[in-house]
Amino acid sequence: MNLSHVFACGHPALDFAATLRARRSTRFEMFVTPERLNAWYVESGLVDAITPGDEEGLQAAKVVREALYRLITDRRLGEEFEREALAVVNGAARGTPVTPQLTVTGRFTEATPEQALATVARQAVELLSGPDVPLMKECGNPECTRVYVDRSRGMRRHWCGMASCGNKYKAAAYRARKKSASAVAGG
């Protein structure tokens, strides 16, 4: 599996929660080092530059991510929020957020990993208390555990993204149809 961060979920908090991939099977951790976590913050567009992180900050981000995933799952399934997960995400959201600055060349956002994490937690609070809750779906690929916001016409989207899960299933279905058509023709 590659180490590129993927932003297919339609919301930064959902993309953050999806950095532990394939939760029901092989579990693939994207945040293996503080540098990979910081790369996510930059690649997501949350910040333009970030100060170096450390192992303690990495572990704190993973704790928030897991609590966030629990809350996303609770909300998606219409269940009451788990109290401990709620306390973790709210605690992170109380931190100092990222503050963009205006420069002579435009907007520039530099932050610490703690500020970036607080901002992700605040985005999660907005998502989980906002109008997009009914649009949250889990990917139709049984191996994928990404939750995404389905803004498709008629809410008919089945995959977190066509480039990742959707194409795999469409290609497999096509091969199965071709195989059964050739079996019928030959048999």
PDB file of C-alpha atoms in Angstrom:
ATOM      1  CA  MET A   1       0.000   0.000   0.000  1.00  0.00           C
ATOM      2  CA  ASN A   2       1.344   3.441  -0.804  1.00  0.00           C
ATOM      3  CA  LEU A   3       2.080   6.156   1.712  1.00  0.00           C
ATOM      4  CA  SER A   4       0.269   8.932  -0.122  1.00  0.00           C
ATOM      5  CA  HIS A   5      -2.388  10.672   1.891  1.00  0.00           C
ATOM      6  CA  VAL A   6      -5.825  10.432   0.320  1.00  0.00           C
ATOM      7  CA  PHE A   7      -8.506  13.094   0.609  1.00  0.00           C
ATOM      8  CA  ALA A   8     -11.603  11.363  -0.773  1.00  0.00           C
ATOM      9  CA  CYS A   9     -14.050  11.831   2.075  1.00  0.00           C
ATOM     10  CA  GLY A  10     -15.361  15.315   1.356  1.00  0.00           C
ATOM     11  CA  HIS A  11     -14.484  16.741   4.764  1.00  0.00           C
ATOM     12  CA  PRO A  12     -11.134  17.191   6.544  1.00  0.00           C
ATOM     13  CA  ALA A  13     -12.307  15.511   9.762  1.00  0.00           C
ATOM     14  CA  LEU A  14     -13.431  12.431   7.820  1.00  0.00           C
ATOM     15  CA  ASP A  15     -10.148  12.349   5.904  1.00  0.00           C
ATOM     16  CA  PHE A  16      -8.272  12.599   9.221  1.00  0.00           C
ATOM     17  CA  ALA A  17     -10.264   9.687  10.684  1.00  0.00           C
ATOM     18  CA  ALA A  18      -9.514   7.665   7.544  1.00  0.00           C
ATOM     19  CA  THR A  19      -5.750   7.736   8.105  1.00  0.00           C
ATOM     20  CA  LEU A  20      -6.006   4.352   9.789  1.00  0.00           C
ATOM     21  CA  ARG A  21      -7.074   2.325   6.770  1.00  0.00           C
ATOM     22  CA  ALA A  22      -8.801  -1.056   6.524  1.00  0.00           C
ATOM     23  CA  ARG A  23      -9.837  -1.085  10.180  1.00  0.00           C
ATOM     24  CA  ARG A  24     -11.685  -4.418   9.853  1.00  0.00           C
ATOM     25  CA  SER A  25      -8.807  -6.335   8.302  1.00  0.00           C
ATOM     26  CA  THR A  26      -5.150  -5.486   7.771  1.00  0.00           C
ATOM     27  CA  ARG A  27      -5.222  -2.042   9.484  1.00  0.00           C
ATOM     28  CA  PHE A  28      -2.752   0.201   7.716  1.00  0.00           C
ATOM     29  CA  GLU A  29      -1.435   3.173   9.718  1.00  0.00           C
ATOM     30  CA  MET A  30      -0.692   6.333   7.757  1.00  0.00           C
ATOM     31  CA  PHE A  31       0.665   8.273  10.760  1.00  0.00           C
ATOM     32  CA  VAL A  32       3.819   6.221  11.343  1.00  0.00           C
ATOM     33  CA  THR A  33       6.017   9.207  12.235  1.00  0.00           C
ATOM     34  CA  PRO A  34       5.488  12.802  13.355  1.00  0.00           C
ATOM     35  CA  GLU A  35       6.667  13.831   9.871  1.00  0.00           C
ATOM     36  CA  ARG A  36       3.868  11.816   8.202  1.00  0.00           C
ATOM     37  CA  LEU A  37       1.316  13.478  10.483  1.00  0.00           C
ATOM     38  CA  ASN A  38       2.702  16.910   9.613  1.00  0.00           C
ATOM     39  CA  ALA A  39       2.655  15.982   5.924  1.00  0.00           C
ATOM     40  CA  TRP A  40      -1.071  15.262   6.279  1.00  0.00           C
ATOM     41  CA  TYR A  41      -1.673  18.700   7.801  1.00  0.00           C
ATOM     42  CA  VAL A  42       0.111  20.364   4.867  1.00  0.00           C
ATOM     43  CA  GLU A  43      -1.292  18.121   2.104  1.00  0.00           C
ATOM     44  CA  SER A  44      -4.837  18.595   3.441  1.00  0.00           C
ATOM     45  CA  GLY A  45      -4.485  22.354   2.977  1.00  0.00           C
ATOM     46  CA  LEU A  46      -5.011  23.003   6.665  1.00  0.00           C
ATOM     47  CA  VAL A  47      -1.619  24.719   6.911  1.00  0.00           C
ATOM     48  CA  ASP A  48       1.053  25.969   4.551  1.00  0.00           C
ATOM     49  CA  ALA A  49       3.885  25.293   6.986  1.00  0.00           C
ATOM     50  CA  ILE A  50       4.110  23.460  10.278  1.00  0.00           C
ATOM     51  CA  THR A  51       6.725  23.278  12.999  1.00  0.00           C
ATOM     52  CA  PRO A  52       8.309  19.860  13.574  1.00  0.00           C
ATOM     53  CA  GLY A  53       6.291  17.472  15.706  1.00  0.00           C
ATOM     54  CA  ASP A  54       7.350  14.834  18.188  1.00  0.00           C
ATOM     55  CA  GLU A  55       6.280  11.347  19.235  1.00  0.00           C
ATOM     56  CA  GLU A  56       4.062  12.688  22.027  1.00  0.00           C
ATOM     57  CA  GLY A  57       2.152  14.874  19.565  1.00  0.00           C
ATOM     58  CA  LEU A  58       1.832  11.934  17.178  1.00  0.00           C
ATOM     59  CA  GLN A  59       0.323   9.751  19.908  1.00  0.00           C
ATOM     60  CA  ALA A  60      -2.066  12.562  20.913  1.00  0.00           C
ATOM     61  CA  ALA A  61      -3.218  12.896  17.291  1.00  0.00           C
ATOM     62  CA  LYS A  62      -3.868   9.144  17.073  1.00  0.00           C
ATOM     63  CA  VAL A  63      -5.944   9.269  20.279  1.00  0.00           C
ATOM     64  CA  VAL A  64      -8.019  12.133  18.865  1.00  0.00           C
ATOM     65  CA  ARG A  65      -8.346  10.336  15.518  1.00  0.00           C
ATOM     66  CA  GLU A  66      -9.658   7.162  17.150  1.00  0.00           C
ATOM     67  CA  ALA A  67     -12.109   9.116  19.309  1.00  0.00           C
ATOM     68  CA  LEU A  68     -13.234  10.998  16.222  1.00  0.00           C
ATOM     69  CA  TYR A  69     -13.785   7.755  14.295  1.00  0.00           C
ATOM     70  CA  ARG A  70     -15.904   6.454  17.203  1.00  0.00           C
ATOM     71  CA  LEU A  71     -18.036   9.628  17.154  1.00  0.00           C
ATOM     72  CA  ILE A  72     -18.389   9.518  13.363  1.00  0.00           C
ATOM     73  CA  THR A  73     -19.555   5.909  13.611  1.00  0.00           C
ATOM     74  CA  ASP A  74     -21.959   6.724  16.444  1.00  0.00           C
ATOM     75  CA  ARG A  75     -23.460   9.642  14.530  1.00  0.00           C
ATOM     76  CA  ARG A  76     -23.685   7.735  11.253  1.00  0.00           C
ATOM     77  CA  LEU A  77     -25.502   4.857  12.966  1.00  0.00           C
ATOM     78  CA  GLY A  78     -27.788   7.207  14.913  1.00  0.00           C
ATOM     79  CA  GLU A  79     -26.384   6.083  18.263  1.00  0.00           C
ATOM     80  CA  GLU A  80     -25.588   8.177  21.317  1.00  0.00           C
ATOM     81  CA  PHE A  81     -22.024   9.513  21.400  1.00  0.00           C
ATOM     82  CA  GLU A  82     -19.576   7.512  23.485  1.00  0.00           C
ATOM     83  CA  ARG A  83     -18.760   9.781  26.444  1.00  0.00           C
ATOM     84  CA  GLU A  84     -15.007   9.133  26.519  1.00  0.00           C
ATOM     85  CA  ALA A  85     -14.623   9.813  22.789  1.00  0.00           C
ATOM     86  CA  LEU A  86     -16.699  12.965  23.188  1.00  0.00           C
ATOM     87  CA  ALA A  87     -14.402  14.199  25.975  1.00  0.00           C
ATOM     88  CA  VAL A  88     -11.279  13.530  23.884  1.00  0.00           C
ATOM     89  CA  VAL A  89     -12.504  15.390  20.787  1.00  0.00           C
ATOM     90  CA  ASN A  90     -13.944  18.289  22.797  1.00  0.00           C
ATOM     91  CA  GLY A  91     -10.703  18.550  24.769  1.00  0.00           C
ATOM     92  CA  ALA A  92      -8.710  18.804  21.542  1.00  0.00           C
ATOM     93  CA  ALA A  93     -11.183  21.334  20.110  1.00  0.00           C
ATOM     94  CA  ARG A  94     -10.569  23.607  23.115  1.00  0.00           C
ATOM     95  CA  GLY A  95      -6.939  24.030  22.028  1.00  0.00           C
ATOM     96  CA  THR A  96      -5.675  27.072  20.152  1.00  0.00           C
ATOM     97  CA  PRO A  97      -6.591  26.707  16.461  1.00  0.00           C
ATOM     98  CA  VAL A  98      -4.613  27.505  13.343  1.00  0.00           C
ATOM     99  CA  THR A  99      -4.636  31.227  12.573  1.00  0.00           C
ATOM    100  CA  PRO A 100      -4.137  32.297   8.959  1.00  0.00           C
ATOM    101  CA  GLN A 101      -2.165  35.468   8.337  1.00  0.00           C
ATOM    102  CA  LEU A 102      -2.334  37.925   5.483  1.00  0.00           C
ATOM    103  CA  THR A 103       1.016  38.554   3.812  1.00  0.00           C
ATOM    104  CA  VAL A 104       2.088  40.696   0.859  1.00  0.00           C
ATOM    105  CA  THR A 105       1.715  37.614  -1.358  1.00  0.00           C
ATOM    106  CA  GLY A 106      -1.635  36.445   0.080  1.00  0.00           C
ATOM    107  CA  ARG A 107      -2.785  34.132   2.828  1.00  0.00           C
ATOM    108  CA  PHE A 108      -0.199  32.068   4.710  1.00  0.00           C
ATOM    109  CA  THR A 109      -0.881  29.695   7.569  1.00  0.00           C
ATOM    110  CA  GLU A 110       1.908  28.453   9.784  1.00  0.00           C
ATOM    111  CA  ALA A 111       1.096  26.434  12.868  1.00  0.00           C
ATOM    112  CA  THR A 112       2.252  23.968  15.458  1.00  0.00           C
ATOM    113  CA  PRO A 113       1.030  20.370  15.338  1.00  0.00           C
ATOM    114  CA  GLU A 114      -1.082  21.134  18.428  1.00  0.00           C
ATOM    115  CA  GLN A 115      -2.820  24.015  16.650  1.00  0.00           C
ATOM    116  CA  ALA A 116      -3.439  21.850  13.589  1.00  0.00           C
ATOM    117  CA  LEU A 117      -4.937  19.083  15.737  1.00  0.00           C
ATOM    118  CA  ALA A 118      -7.191  21.584  17.539  1.00  0.00           C
ATOM    119  CA  THR A 119      -8.404  22.826  14.157  1.00  0.00           C
ATOM    120  CA  VAL A 120      -9.212  19.306  12.941  1.00  0.00           C
ATOM    121  CA  ALA A 121     -11.121  18.671  16.191  1.00  0.00           C
ATOM    122  CA  ARG A 122     -13.100  21.900  15.702  1.00  0.00           C
ATOM    123  CA  GLN A 123     -13.909  20.864  12.144  1.00  0.00           C
ATOM    124  CA  ALA A 124     -15.154  17.542  13.533  1.00  0.00           C
ATOM    125  CA  VAL A 125     -17.429  19.336  15.999  1.00  0.00           C
ATOM    126  CA  GLU A 126     -18.889  21.372  13.120  1.00  0.00           C
ATOM    127  CA  LEU A 127     -19.369  18.287  10.952  1.00  0.00           C
ATOM    128  CA  LEU A 128     -20.945  16.108  13.634  1.00  0.00           C
ATOM    129  CA  SER A 129     -23.351  18.846  14.725  1.00  0.00           C
ATOM    130  CA  GLY A 130     -24.146  20.168  11.274  1.00  0.00           C
ATOM    131  CA  PRO A 131     -26.325  19.585   8.232  1.00  0.00           C
ATOM    132  CA  ASP A 132     -24.020  17.041   6.540  1.00  0.00           C
ATOM    133  CA  VAL A 133     -24.662  14.284   9.114  1.00  0.00           C
ATOM    134  CA  PRO A 134     -27.412  12.633   7.006  1.00  0.00           C
ATOM    135  CA  LEU A 135     -25.002  12.629   4.031  1.00  0.00           C
ATOM    136  CA  MET A 136     -22.328  10.556   5.789  1.00  0.00           C
ATOM    137  CA  LYS A 137     -21.887   7.024   4.405  1.00  0.00           C
ATOM    138  CA  GLU A 138     -19.332   4.277   4.781  1.00  0.00           C
ATOM    139  CA  CYS A 139     -17.599   3.068   1.619  1.00  0.00           C
ATOM    140  CA  GLY A 140     -19.250   0.082  -0.060  1.00  0.00           C
ATOM    141  CA  ASN A 141     -15.926  -1.768  -0.266  1.00  0.00           C
ATOM    142  CA  PRO A 142     -16.024  -4.206   2.694  1.00  0.00           C
ATOM    143  CA  GLU A 143     -12.262  -3.785   3.170  1.00  0.00           C
ATOM    144  CA  CYS A 144     -12.477   0.015   3.293  1.00  0.00           C
ATOM    145  CA  THR A 145     -13.654   1.799   6.409  1.00  0.00           C
ATOM    146  CA  ARG A 146     -13.647   5.359   5.100  1.00  0.00           C
ATOM    147  CA  VAL A 147     -16.708   7.449   5.823  1.00  0.00           C
ATOM    148  CA  TYR A 148     -17.480  10.135   3.267  1.00  0.00           C
ATOM    149  CA  VAL A 149     -20.010  12.882   2.630  1.00  0.00           C
ATOM    150  CA  ASP A 150     -22.262  11.825  -0.250  1.00  0.00           C
ATOM    151  CA  ARG A 151     -23.239  14.922  -2.176  1.00  0.00           C
ATOM    152  CA  SER A 152     -24.025  12.982  -5.351  1.00  0.00           C
ATOM    153  CA  ARG A 153     -27.336  13.438  -7.098  1.00  0.00           C
ATOM    154  CA  GLY A 154     -29.862  11.210  -5.374  1.00  0.00           C
ATOM    155  CA  MET A 155     -27.228  10.154  -2.809  1.00  0.00           C
ATOM    156  CA  ARG A 156     -26.320   7.159  -4.979  1.00  0.00           C
ATOM    157  CA  ARG A 157     -22.585   7.133  -4.398  1.00  0.00           C
ATOM    158  CA  HIS A 158     -21.269   3.784  -3.120  1.00  0.00           C
ATOM    159  CA  TRP A 159     -17.516   4.318  -2.854  1.00  0.00           C
ATOM    160  CA  CYS A 160     -15.250   6.650  -0.924  1.00  0.00           C
ATOM    161  CA  GLY A 161     -13.615   7.417  -4.251  1.00  0.00           C
ATOM    162  CA  MET A 162     -13.550   6.032  -7.755  1.00  0.00           C
ATOM    163  CA  ALA A 163      -9.752   6.152  -7.917  1.00  0.00           C
ATOM    164  CA  SER A 164      -9.427   3.920  -4.875  1.00  0.00           C
ATOM    165  CA  CYS A 165     -12.367   1.612  -4.227  1.00  0.00           C
ATOM    166  CA  GLY A 166     -14.857   2.295  -7.027  1.00  0.00           C
ATOM    167  CA  ASN A 167     -12.620   1.329  -9.932  1.00  0.00           C
ATOM    168  CA  LYS A 168     -11.612  -1.941  -8.266  1.00  0.00           C
ATOM    169  CA  TYR A 169     -15.225  -3.031  -7.984  1.00  0.00           C
ATOM    170  CA  LYS A 170     -16.262  -1.822 -11.423  1.00  0.00           C
ATOM    171  CA  ALA A 171     -13.306  -3.659 -12.994  1.00  0.00           C
ATOM    172  CA  ALA A 172     -14.094  -6.840 -11.035  1.00  0.00           C
ATOM    173  CA  ALA A 173     -17.768  -6.685 -12.068  1.00  0.00           C
ATOM    174  CA  TYR A 174     -16.749  -6.167 -15.698  1.00  0.00           C
ATOM    175  CA  ARG A 175     -14.404  -9.181 -15.589  1.00  0.00           C
ATOM    176  CA  ALA A 176     -17.132 -11.302 -13.994  1.00  0.00           C
ATOM    177  CA  ARG A 177     -19.636 -10.302 -16.702  1.00  0.00           C
ATOM    178  CA  LYS A 178     -17.117 -11.071 -19.472  1.00  0.00           C
ATOM    179  CA  LYS A 179     -16.305 -14.438 -17.890  1.00  0.00           C
ATOM    180  CA  SER A 180     -19.965 -15.428 -17.555  1.00  0.00           C
ATOM    181  CA  ALA A 181     -20.733 -14.207 -21.106  1.00  0.00           C
ATOM    182  CA  SER A 182     -17.892 -16.309 -22.519  1.00  0.00           C
ATOM    183  CA  ALA A 183     -19.034 -19.308 -20.457  1.00  0.00           C
ATOM    184  CA  VAL A 184     -22.563 -18.956 -21.824  1.00  0.00           C
ATOM    185  CA  ALA A 185     -21.281 -18.530 -25.383  1.00  0.00           C
ATOM    186  CA  GLY A 186     -18.959 -21.493 -25.083  1.00  0.00           C
ATOM    187  CA  GLY A 187     -21.287 -23.745 -23.170  1.00  0.00           C
TER     188      GLY A 187
END
